[in-house]
Each structure stands twice: as C-alpha cells, then as structure tokens.
Backbone as ProteinMPNN parsed JSONL, in Angstrom:
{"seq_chain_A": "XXXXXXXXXXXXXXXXXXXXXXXXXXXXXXXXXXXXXXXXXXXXXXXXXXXXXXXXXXXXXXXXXXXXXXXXXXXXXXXXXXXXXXXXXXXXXXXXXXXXXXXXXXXXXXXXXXXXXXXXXXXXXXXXXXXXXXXXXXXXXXXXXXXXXXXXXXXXXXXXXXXXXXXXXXXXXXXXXXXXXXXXXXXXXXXXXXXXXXXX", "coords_chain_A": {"N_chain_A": [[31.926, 1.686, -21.083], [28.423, 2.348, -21.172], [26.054, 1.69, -18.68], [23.029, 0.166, -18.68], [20.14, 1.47, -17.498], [17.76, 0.537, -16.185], [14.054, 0.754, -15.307], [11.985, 0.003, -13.184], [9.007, -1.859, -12.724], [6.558, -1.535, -10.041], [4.412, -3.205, -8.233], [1.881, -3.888, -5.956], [0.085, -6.144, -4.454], [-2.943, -7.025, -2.182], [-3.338, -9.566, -0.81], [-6.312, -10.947, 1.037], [-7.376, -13.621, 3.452], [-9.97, -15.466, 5.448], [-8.226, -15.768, 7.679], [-5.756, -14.361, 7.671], [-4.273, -11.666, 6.156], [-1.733, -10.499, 3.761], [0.472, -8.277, 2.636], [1.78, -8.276, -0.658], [4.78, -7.118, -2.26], [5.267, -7.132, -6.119], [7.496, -7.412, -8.76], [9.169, -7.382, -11.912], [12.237, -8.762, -12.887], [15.116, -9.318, -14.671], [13.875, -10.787, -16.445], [12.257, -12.295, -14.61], [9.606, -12.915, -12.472], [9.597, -11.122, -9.246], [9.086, -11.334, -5.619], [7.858, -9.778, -2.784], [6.96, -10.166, 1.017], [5.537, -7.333, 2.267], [3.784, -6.921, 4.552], [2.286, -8.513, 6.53], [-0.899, -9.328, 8.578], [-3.312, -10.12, 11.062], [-6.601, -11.789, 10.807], [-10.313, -12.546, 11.151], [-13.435, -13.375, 11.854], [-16.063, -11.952, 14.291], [-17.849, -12.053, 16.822], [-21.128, -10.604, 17.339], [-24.148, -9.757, 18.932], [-25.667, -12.667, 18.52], [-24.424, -13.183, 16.257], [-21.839, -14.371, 13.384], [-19.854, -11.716, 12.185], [-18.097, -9.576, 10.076], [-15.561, -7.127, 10.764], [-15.355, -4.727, 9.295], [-14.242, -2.059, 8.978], [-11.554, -1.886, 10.504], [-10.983, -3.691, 8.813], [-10.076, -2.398, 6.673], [-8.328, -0.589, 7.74], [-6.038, -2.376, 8.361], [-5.317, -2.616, 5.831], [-4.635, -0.218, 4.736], [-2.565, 0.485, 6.361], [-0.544, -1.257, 5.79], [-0.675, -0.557, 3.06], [0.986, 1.514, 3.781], [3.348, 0.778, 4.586], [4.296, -1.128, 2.867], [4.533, 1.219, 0.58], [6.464, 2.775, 1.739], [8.573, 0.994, 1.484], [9.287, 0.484, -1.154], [8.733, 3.049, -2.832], [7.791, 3.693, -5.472], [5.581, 2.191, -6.255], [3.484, 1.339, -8.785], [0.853, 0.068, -9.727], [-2.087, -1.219, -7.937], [-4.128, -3.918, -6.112], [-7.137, -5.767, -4.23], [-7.833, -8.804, -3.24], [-10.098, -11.191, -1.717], [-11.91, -13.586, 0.136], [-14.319, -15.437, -1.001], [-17.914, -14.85, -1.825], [-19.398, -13.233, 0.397], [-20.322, -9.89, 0.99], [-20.983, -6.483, 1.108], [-23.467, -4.188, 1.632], [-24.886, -1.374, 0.401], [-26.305, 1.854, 1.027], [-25.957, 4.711, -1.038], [-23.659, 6.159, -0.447], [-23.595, 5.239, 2.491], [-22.599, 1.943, 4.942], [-24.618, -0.64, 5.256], [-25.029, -2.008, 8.16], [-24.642, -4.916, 10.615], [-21.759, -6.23, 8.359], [-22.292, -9.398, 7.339], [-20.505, -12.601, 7.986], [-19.588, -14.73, 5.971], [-19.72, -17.585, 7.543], [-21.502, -17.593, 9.542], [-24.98, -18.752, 10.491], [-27.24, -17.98, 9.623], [-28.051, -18.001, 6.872], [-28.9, -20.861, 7.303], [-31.863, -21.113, 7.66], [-33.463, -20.162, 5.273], [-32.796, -21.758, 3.537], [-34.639, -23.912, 2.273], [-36.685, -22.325, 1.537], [-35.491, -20.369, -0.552], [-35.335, -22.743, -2.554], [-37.405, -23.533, -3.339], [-38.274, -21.406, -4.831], [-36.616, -21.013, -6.585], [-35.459, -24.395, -8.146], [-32.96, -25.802, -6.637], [-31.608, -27.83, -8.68], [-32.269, -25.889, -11.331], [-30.548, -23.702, -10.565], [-28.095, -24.66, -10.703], [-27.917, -25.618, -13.445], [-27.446, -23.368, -14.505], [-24.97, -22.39, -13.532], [-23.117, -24.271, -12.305], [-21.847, -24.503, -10.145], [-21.331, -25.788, -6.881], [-23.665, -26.854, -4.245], [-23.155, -25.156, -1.145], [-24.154, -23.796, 1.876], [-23.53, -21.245, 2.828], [-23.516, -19.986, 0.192], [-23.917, -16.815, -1.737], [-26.373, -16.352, -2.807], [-28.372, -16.879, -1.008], [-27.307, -16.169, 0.864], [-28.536, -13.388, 0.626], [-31.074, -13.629, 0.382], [-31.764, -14.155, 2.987], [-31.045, -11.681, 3.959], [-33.134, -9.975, 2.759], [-35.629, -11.082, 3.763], [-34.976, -10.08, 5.903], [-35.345, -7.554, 5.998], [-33.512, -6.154, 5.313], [-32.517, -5.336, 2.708], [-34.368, -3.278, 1.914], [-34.455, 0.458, 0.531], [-31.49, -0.148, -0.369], [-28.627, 0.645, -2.844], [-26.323, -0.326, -3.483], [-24.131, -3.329, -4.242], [-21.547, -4.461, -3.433], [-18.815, -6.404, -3.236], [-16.566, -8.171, -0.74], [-13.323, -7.213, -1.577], [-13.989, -5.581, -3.419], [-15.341, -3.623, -2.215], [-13.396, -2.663, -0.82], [-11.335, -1.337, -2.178], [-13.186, 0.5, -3.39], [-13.769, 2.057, -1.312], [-11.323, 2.924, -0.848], [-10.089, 4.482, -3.153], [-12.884, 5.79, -4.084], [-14.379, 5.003, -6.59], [-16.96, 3.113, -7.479], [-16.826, -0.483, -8.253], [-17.353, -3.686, -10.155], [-15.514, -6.726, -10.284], [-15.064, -9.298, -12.598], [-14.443, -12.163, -11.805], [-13.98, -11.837, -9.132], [-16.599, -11.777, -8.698], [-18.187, -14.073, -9.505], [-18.031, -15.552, -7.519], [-20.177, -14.887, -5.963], [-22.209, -17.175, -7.182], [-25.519, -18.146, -8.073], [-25.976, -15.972, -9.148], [-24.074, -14.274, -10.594], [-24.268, -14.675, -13.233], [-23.261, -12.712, -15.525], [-24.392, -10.158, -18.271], [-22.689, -8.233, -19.699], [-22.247, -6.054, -17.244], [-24.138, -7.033, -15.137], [-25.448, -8.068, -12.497], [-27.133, -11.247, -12.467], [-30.51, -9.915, -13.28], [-32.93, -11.62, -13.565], [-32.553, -13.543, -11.535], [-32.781, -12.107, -9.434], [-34.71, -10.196, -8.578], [-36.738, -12.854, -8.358]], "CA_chain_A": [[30.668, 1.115, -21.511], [27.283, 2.691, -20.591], [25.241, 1.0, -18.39], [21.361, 0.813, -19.143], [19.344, 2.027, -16.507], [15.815, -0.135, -15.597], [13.109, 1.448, -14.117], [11.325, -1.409, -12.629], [7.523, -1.407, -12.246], [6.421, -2.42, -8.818], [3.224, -3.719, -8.151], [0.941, -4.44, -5.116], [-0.818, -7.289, -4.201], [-2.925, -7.653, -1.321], [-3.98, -10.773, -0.487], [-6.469, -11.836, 2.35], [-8.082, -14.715, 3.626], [-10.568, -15.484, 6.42], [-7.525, -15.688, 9.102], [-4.827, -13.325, 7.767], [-3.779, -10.889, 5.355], [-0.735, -10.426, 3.104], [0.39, -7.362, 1.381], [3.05, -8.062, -1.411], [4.961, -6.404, -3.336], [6.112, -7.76, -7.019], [7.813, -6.776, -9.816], [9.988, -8.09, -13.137], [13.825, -8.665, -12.803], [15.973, -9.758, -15.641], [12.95, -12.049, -16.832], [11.922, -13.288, -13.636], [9.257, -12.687, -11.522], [10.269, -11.227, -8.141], [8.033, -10.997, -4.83], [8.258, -9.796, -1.506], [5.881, -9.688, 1.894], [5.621, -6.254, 3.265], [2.667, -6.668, 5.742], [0.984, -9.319, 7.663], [-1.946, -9.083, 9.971], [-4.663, -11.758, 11.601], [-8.306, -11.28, 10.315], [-10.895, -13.14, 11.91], [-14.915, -12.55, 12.45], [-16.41, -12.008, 15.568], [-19.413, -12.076, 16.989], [-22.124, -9.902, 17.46], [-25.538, -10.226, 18.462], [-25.209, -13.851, 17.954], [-24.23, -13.533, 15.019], [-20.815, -13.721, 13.17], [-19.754, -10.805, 11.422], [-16.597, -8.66, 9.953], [-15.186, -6.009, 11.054], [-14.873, -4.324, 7.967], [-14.032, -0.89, 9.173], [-10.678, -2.794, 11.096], [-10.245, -4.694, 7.917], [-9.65, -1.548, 6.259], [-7.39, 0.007, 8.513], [-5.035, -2.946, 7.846], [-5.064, -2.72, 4.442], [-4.015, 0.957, 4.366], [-0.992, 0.203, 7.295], [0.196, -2.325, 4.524], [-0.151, -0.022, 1.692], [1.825, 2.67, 3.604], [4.662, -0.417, 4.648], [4.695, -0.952, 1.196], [4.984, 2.431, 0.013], [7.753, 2.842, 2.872], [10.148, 0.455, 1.016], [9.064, 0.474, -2.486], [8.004, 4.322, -3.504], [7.179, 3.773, -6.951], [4.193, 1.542, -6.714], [2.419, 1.617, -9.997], [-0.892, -0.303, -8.909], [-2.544, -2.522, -6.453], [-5.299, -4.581, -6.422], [-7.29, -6.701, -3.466], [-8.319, -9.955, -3.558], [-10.463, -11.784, -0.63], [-12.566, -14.879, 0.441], [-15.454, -15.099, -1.72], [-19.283, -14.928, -1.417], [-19.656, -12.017, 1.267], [-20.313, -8.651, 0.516], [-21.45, -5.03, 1.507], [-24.347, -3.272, 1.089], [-24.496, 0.426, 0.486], [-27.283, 2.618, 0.699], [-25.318, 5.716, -1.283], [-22.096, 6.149, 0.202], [-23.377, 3.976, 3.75], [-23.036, 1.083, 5.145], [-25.667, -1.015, 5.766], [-24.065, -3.173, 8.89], [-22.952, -5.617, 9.895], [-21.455, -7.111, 7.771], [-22.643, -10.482, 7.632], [-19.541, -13.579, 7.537], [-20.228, -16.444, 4.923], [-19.487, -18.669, 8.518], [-22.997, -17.139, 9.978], [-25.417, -19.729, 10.017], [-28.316, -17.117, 9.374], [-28.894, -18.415, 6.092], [-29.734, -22.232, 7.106], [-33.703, -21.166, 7.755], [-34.114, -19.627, 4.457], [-31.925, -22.536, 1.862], [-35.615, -24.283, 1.606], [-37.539, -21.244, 0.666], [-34.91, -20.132, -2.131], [-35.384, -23.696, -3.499], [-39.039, -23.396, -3.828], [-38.69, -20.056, -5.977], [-35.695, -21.464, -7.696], [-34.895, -25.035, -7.894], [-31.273, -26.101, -7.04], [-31.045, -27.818, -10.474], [-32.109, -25.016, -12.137], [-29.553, -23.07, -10.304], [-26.722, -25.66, -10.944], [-27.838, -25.215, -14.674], [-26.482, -22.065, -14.975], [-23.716, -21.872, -12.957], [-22.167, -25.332, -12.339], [-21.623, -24.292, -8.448], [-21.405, -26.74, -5.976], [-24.439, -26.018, -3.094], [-23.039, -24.746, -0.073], [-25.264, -22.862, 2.722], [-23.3, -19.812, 2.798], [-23.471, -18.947, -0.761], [-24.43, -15.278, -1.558], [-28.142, -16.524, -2.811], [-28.77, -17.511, 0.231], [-27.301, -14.789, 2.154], [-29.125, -11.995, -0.064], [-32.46, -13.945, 0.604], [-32.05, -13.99, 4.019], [-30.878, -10.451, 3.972], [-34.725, -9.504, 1.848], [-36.489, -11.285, 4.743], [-34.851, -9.115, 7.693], [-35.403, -6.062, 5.461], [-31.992, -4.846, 4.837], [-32.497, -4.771, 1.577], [-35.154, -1.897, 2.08], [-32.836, 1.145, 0.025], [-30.204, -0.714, -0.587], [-28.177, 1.196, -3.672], [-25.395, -1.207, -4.018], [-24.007, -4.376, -3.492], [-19.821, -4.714, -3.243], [-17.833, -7.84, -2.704], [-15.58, -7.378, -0.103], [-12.776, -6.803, -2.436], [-14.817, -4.451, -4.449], [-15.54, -2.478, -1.181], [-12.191, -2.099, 0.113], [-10.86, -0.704, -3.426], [-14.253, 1.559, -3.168], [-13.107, 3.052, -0.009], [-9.652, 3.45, -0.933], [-10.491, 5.323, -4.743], [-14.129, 6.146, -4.443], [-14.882, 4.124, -7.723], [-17.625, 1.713, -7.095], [-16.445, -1.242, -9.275], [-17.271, -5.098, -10.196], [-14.517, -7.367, -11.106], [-15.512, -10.524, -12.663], [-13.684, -12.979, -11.405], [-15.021, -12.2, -8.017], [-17.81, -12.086, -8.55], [-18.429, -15.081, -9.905], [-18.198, -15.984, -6.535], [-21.613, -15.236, -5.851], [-22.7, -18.356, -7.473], [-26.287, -17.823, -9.936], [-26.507, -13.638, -9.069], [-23.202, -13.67, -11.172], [-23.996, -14.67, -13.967], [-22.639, -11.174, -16.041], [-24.806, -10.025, -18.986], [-22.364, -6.767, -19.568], [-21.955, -5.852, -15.773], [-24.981, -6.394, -14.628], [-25.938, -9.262, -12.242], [-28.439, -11.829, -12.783], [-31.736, -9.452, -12.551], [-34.173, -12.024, -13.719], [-32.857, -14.191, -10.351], [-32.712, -11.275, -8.279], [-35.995, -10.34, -8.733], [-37.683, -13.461, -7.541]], "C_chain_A": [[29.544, 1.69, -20.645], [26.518, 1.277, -20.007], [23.603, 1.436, -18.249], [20.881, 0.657, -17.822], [17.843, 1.536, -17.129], [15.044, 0.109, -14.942], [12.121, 0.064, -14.141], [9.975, -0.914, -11.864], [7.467, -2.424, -10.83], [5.037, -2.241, -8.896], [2.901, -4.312, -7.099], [-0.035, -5.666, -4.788], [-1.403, -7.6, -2.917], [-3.941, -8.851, -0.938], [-4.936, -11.196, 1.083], [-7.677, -13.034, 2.314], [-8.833, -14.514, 4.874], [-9.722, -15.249, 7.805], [-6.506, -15.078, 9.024], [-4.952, -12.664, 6.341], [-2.753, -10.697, 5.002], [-0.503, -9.203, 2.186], [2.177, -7.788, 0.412], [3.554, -7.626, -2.253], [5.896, -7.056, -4.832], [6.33, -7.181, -8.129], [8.893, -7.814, -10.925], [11.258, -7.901, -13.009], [14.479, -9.319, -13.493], [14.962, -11.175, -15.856], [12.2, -12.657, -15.876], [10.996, -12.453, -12.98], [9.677, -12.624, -10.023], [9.215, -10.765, -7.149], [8.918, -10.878, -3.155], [7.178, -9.152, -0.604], [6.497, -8.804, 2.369], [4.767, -6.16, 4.982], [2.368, -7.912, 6.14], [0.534, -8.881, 8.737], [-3.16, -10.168, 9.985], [-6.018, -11.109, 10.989], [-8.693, -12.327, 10.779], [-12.553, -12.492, 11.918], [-15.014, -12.562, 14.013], [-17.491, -12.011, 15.918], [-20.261, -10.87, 17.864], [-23.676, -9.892, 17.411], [-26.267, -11.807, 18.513], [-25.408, -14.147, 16.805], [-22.724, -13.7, 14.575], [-20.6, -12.765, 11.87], [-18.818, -10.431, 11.167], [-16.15, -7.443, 10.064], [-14.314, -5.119, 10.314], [-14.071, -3.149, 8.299], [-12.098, -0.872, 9.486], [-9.876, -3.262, 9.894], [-9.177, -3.687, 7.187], [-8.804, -0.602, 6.477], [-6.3, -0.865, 8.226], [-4.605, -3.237, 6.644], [-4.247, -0.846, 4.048], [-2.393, 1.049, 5.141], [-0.462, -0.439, 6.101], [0.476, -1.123, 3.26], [0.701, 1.002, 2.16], [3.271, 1.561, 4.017], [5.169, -0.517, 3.579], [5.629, -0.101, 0.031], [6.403, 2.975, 0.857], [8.9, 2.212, 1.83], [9.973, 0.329, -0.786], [7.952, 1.827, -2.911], [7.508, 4.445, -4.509], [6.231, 2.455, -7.258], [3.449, 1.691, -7.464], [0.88, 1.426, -9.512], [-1.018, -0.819, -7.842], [-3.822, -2.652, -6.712], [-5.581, -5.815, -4.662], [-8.129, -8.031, -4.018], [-8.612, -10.61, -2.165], [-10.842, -12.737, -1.166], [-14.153, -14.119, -0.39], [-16.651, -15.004, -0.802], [-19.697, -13.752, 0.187], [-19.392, -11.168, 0.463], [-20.645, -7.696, 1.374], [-22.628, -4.125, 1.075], [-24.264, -2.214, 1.644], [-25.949, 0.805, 0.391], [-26.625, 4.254, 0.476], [-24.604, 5.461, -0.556], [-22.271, 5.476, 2.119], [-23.716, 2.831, 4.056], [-24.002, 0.555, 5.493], [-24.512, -2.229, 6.808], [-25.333, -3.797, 9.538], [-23.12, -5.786, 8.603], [-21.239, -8.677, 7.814], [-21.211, -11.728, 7.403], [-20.481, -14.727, 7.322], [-20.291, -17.813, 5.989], [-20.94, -18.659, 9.324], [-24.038, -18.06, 9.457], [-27.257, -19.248, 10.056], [-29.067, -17.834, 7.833], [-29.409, -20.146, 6.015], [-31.255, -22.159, 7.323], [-34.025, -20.973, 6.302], [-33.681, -20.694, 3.497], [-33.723, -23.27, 1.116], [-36.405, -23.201, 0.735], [-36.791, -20.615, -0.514], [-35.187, -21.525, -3.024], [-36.232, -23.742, -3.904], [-39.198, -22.636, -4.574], [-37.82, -20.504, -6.943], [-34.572, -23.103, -7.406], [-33.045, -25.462, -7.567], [-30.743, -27.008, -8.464], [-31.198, -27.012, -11.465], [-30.95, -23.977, -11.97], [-27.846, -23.635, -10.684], [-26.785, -25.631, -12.559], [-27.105, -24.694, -15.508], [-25.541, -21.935, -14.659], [-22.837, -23.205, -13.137], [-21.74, -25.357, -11.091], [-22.107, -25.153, -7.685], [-22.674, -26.05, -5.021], [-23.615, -25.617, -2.162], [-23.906, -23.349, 0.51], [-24.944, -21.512, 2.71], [-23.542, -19.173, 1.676], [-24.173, -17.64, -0.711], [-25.964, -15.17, -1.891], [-28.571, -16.175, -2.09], [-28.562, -16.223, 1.224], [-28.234, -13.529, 1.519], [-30.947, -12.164, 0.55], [-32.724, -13.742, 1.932], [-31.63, -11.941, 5.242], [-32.622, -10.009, 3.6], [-35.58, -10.117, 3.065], [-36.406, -10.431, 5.913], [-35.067, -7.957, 7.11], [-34.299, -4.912, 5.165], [-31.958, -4.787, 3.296], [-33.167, -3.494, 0.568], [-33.863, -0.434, 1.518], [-31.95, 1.106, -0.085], [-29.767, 0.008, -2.406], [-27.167, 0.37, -4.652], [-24.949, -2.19, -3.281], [-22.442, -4.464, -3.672], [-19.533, -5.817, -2.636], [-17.196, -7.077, -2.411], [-13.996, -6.935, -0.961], [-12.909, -5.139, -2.85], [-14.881, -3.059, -3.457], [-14.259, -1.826, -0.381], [-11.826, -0.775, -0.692], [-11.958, 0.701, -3.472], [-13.608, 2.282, -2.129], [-11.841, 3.965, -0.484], [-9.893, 4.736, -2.348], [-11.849, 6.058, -4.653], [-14.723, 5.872, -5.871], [-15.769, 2.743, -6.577], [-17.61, 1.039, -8.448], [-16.698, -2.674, -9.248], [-16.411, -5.869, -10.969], [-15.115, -8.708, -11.415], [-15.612, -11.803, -12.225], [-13.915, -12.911, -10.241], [-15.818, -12.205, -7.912], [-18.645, -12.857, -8.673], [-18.338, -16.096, -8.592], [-20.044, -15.967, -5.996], [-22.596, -16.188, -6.103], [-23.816, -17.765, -8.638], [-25.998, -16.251, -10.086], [-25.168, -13.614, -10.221], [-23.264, -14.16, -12.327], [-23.997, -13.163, -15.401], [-23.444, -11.375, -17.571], [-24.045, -8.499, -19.096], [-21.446, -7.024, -18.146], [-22.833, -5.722, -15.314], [-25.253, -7.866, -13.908], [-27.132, -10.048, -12.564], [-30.102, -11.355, -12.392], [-32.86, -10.83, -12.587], [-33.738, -12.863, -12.11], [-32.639, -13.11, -9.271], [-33.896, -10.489, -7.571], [-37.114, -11.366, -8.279], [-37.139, -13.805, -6.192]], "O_chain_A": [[29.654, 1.555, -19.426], [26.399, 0.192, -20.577], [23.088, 2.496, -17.893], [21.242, -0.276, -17.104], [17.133, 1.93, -18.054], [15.145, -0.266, -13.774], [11.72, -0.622, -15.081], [9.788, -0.105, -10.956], [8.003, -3.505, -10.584], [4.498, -1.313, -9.499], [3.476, -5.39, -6.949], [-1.153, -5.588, -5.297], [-0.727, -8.378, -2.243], [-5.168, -8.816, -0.843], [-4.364, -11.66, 2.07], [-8.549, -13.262, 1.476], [-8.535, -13.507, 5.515], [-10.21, -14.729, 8.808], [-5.924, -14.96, 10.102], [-5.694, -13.144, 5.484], [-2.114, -10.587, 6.048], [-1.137, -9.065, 1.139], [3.324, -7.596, 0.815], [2.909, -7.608, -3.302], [7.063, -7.417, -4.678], [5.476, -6.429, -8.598], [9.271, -8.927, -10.559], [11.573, -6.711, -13.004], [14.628, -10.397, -12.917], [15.253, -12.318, -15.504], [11.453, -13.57, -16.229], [11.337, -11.282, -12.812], [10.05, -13.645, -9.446], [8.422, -9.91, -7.543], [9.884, -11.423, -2.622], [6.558, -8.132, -0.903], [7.625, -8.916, 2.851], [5.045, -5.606, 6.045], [1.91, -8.225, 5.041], [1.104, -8.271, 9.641], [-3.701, -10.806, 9.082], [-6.206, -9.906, 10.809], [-7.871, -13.223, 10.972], [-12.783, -11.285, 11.981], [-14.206, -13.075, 14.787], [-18.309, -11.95, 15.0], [-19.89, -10.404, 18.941], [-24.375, -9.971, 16.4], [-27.495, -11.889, 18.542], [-26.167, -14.966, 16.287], [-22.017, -13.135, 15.41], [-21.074, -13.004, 10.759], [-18.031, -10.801, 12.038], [-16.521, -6.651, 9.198], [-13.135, -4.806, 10.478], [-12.954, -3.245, 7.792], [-11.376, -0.078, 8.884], [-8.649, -3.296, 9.793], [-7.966, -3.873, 7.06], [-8.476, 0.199, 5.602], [-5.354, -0.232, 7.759], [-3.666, -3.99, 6.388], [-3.45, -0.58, 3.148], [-1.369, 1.523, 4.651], [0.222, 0.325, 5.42], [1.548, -0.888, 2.701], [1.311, 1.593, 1.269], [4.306, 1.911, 3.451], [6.285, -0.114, 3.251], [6.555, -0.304, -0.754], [7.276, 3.606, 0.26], [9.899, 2.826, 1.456], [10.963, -0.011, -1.434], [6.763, 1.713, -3.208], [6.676, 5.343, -4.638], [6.202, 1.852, -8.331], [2.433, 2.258, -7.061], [0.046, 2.232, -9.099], [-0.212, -0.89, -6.914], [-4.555, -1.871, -7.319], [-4.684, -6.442, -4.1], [-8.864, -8.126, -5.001], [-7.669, -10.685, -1.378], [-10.593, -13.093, -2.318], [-14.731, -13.032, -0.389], [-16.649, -15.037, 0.429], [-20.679, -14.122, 0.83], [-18.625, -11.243, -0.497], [-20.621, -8.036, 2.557], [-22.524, -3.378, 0.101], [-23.851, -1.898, 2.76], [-26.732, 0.124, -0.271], [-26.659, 5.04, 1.423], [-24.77, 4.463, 0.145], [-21.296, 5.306, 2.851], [-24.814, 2.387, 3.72], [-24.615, 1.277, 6.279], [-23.609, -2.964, 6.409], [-26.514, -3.534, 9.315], [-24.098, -5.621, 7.874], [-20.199, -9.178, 8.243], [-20.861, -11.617, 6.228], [-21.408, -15.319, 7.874], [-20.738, -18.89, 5.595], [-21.427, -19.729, 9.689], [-24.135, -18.255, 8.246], [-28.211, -19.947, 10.398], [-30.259, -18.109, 7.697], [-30.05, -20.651, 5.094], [-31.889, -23.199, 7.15], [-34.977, -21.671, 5.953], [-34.269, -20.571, 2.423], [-34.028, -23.208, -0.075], [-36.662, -23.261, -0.468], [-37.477, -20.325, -1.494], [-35.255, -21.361, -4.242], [-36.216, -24.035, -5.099], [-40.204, -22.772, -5.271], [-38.158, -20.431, -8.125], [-33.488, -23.155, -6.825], [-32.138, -25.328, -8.389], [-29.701, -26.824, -9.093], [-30.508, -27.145, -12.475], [-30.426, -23.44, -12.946], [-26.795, -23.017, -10.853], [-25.674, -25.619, -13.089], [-26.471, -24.99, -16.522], [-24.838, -21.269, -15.419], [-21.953, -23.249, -13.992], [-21.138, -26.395, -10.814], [-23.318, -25.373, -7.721], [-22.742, -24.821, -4.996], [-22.617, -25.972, -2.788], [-24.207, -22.308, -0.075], [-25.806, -20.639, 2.606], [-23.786, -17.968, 1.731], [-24.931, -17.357, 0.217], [-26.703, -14.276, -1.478], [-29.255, -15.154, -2.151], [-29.295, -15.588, 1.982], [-28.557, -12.684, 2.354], [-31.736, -11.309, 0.95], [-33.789, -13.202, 2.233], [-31.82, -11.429, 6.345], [-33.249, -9.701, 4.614], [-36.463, -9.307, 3.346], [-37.303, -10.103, 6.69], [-34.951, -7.053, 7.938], [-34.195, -3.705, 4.946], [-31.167, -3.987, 2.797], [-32.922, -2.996, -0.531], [-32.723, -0.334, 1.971], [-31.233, 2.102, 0.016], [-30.664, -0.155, -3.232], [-27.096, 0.315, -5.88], [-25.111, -2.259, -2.063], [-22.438, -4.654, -4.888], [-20.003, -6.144, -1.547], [-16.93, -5.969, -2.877], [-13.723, -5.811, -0.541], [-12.29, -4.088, -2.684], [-14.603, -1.896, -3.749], [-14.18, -0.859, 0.377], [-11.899, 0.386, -0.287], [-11.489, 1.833, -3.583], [-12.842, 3.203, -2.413], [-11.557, 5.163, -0.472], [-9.76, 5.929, -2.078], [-11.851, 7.112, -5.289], [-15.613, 6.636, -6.244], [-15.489, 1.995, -5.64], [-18.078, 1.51, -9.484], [-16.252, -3.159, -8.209], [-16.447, -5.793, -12.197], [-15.687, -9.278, -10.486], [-16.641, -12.478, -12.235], [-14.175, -14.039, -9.823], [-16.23, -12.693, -6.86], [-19.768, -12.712, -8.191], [-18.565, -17.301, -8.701], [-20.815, -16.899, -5.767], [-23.666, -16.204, -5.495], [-23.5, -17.183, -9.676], [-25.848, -15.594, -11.116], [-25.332, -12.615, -10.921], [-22.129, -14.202, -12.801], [-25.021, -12.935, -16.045], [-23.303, -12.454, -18.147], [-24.68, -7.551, -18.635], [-20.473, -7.748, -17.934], [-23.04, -4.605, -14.84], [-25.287, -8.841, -14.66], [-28.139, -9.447, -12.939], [-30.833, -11.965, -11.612], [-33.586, -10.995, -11.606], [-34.703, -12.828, -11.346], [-32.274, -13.5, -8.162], [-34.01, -10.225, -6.374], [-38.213, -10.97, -7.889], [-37.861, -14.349, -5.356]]}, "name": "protein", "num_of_chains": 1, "seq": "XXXXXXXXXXXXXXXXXXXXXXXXXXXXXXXXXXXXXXXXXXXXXXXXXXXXXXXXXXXXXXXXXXXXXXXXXXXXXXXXXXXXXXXXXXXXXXXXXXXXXXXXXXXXXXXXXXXXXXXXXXXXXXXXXXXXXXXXXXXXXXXXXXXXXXXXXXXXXXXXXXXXXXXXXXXXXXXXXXXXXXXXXXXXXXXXXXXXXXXX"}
C-alpha cells in the first residue's frame, strides 16, 4: 500500500507585547491545528531624555534572531506576519526614522488631551469610532508630535507592526485591523486614514 505523502504548510507568527515577544510556528496536522514556540525575548521601553521610548532598532534585531530560530527547525516557512501592542507608531521621512520612538506609556501627551478636544470634541470623536478615551491614544500622540515639530517632512506613518514587516520586505503597508488601533485617524476610506481629522 502506498503511502500519501503531506507537504505541510508552516506558518509564522510573531507575536509581541509590551514585555515580551513570541515567535511561533503553526501549521495543519490531520485536521488539527498544531503550534509551537521557537523564540522568546523580554521587550520593555526605556527611558530617554525623560521620556519613555522603544528601542525599535533592538526590537528588530529580535525579531530576525526568531525568524532565523524558526527557519533553523522548520525550513519551509511559507509566511509570517507581526502583530504588536497597539496605538504607537513610526514616522518616516522617506526611508528614515524620525526618533525616538515615542511609547504609548509616555505621559507627553497629557498637556495636549485638552487642546485636541477643543478642535475635536470627544463626543464627536466617540461618534465615529466607539473608542473608549484613553491618554495614550494615537490622536493624542500625533498632536503632541505636530506641536514639537516632528511632523515637519514627515512621509509616512507605520504602526509598529507595519514597520517591522517594512524593514524586513521593504513594502510600506497598512493592515486594518491594526490600525484601527489608532482610534478616529483610522477610520479607512480605501486605505487612507481619516484626512478630514488629520488635517485639523
């Protein structure tokens, strides 16, 4: 009796959060979903300036150790995909950073939450979105980004996600589903963030 031969897709996943990272690898086995951790490593902000910030550059170094761990015990990795902690991002001016990189824990944007409310009420903002307030959201951080002037040639904006995957491919890309982290800026006409609130 022949036996059938299964080429089994494997698939990437890395997962991080504010205090670690996870790379796993999963794939389909006689019906079943099957998973297994290749990587862990600590993530953490730090401070700078007095500020806190991420040490994106770092972050990204442990995301490529993982994908070669990965690739170490499972060679036929079809895709991979990241997935972080929402509401932070990256700005680019063409292919550089604009640093830091600010962490959503940075309490930079409590001066500015009144002055976004004055241009755009928080019930009008809750309107659209349905988003709980919190101080960190990305409003908030963008606004208080436009006051220190980093938004002076700014080209693009990447969720950290978005920016890792950028690095790694050189596709600059928005996925929905994080982005919708941003709170009103996301609401998606196409792929395009909310200009009319980006604009005031």
């Amino acid at each position: 009796m022949w036996e059938q031969v299964i080429q089994l897709k494997y698939t990437l996943a890395i997962d991080i959060g504010a205090s670690s990272g996870r790379h796993i690898v999963g794939w389909m086995e006689e019906g079943r979903i099957q998973t297994k951790e290749v990587y862990r490593f600590p993530n953490g902000v730090k401070e700078e300036a007095g500020h806190l910030v991420w040490d994106i550059e770092a972050l990204l170094q442990e995301v490529k150790t993982g994908i070669r761990a990965a690739k170490a015990e499972f060679p036929k990795i079809k895709s991979l995909s990241i997935d972080t902690w929402g509401v932070d991002y990256v700005l680019l001016k063409g292919s550089e950073e604009v640093l830091p990189v600010y962490a959503y824990r940075d309490k930079r944007t409590e001066a500015v939450i009144p002055q976004v409310h004055e241009i755009l009420p928080f019930s009008e903002l809750y309107s659209h979105t349905g988003c709980q307030f919190q101080p960190f959201n990305s409003i908030y951080q963008l606004y208080a980004d436009k006051l220190a002037g980093r938004l002076e040639g700014v080209t693009d904006l990447l969720m950290i996600p978005e920016y890792l995957m950028y690095r790694l491919c050189g596709v600059k890309a928005r996925e929905y589903t994080n982005a919708t982290t941003m709170m009103e800026l996301a609401e998606y006409f196409g792929v395009n963030y909310r200009k009319d609130f980006l604009n005031q």
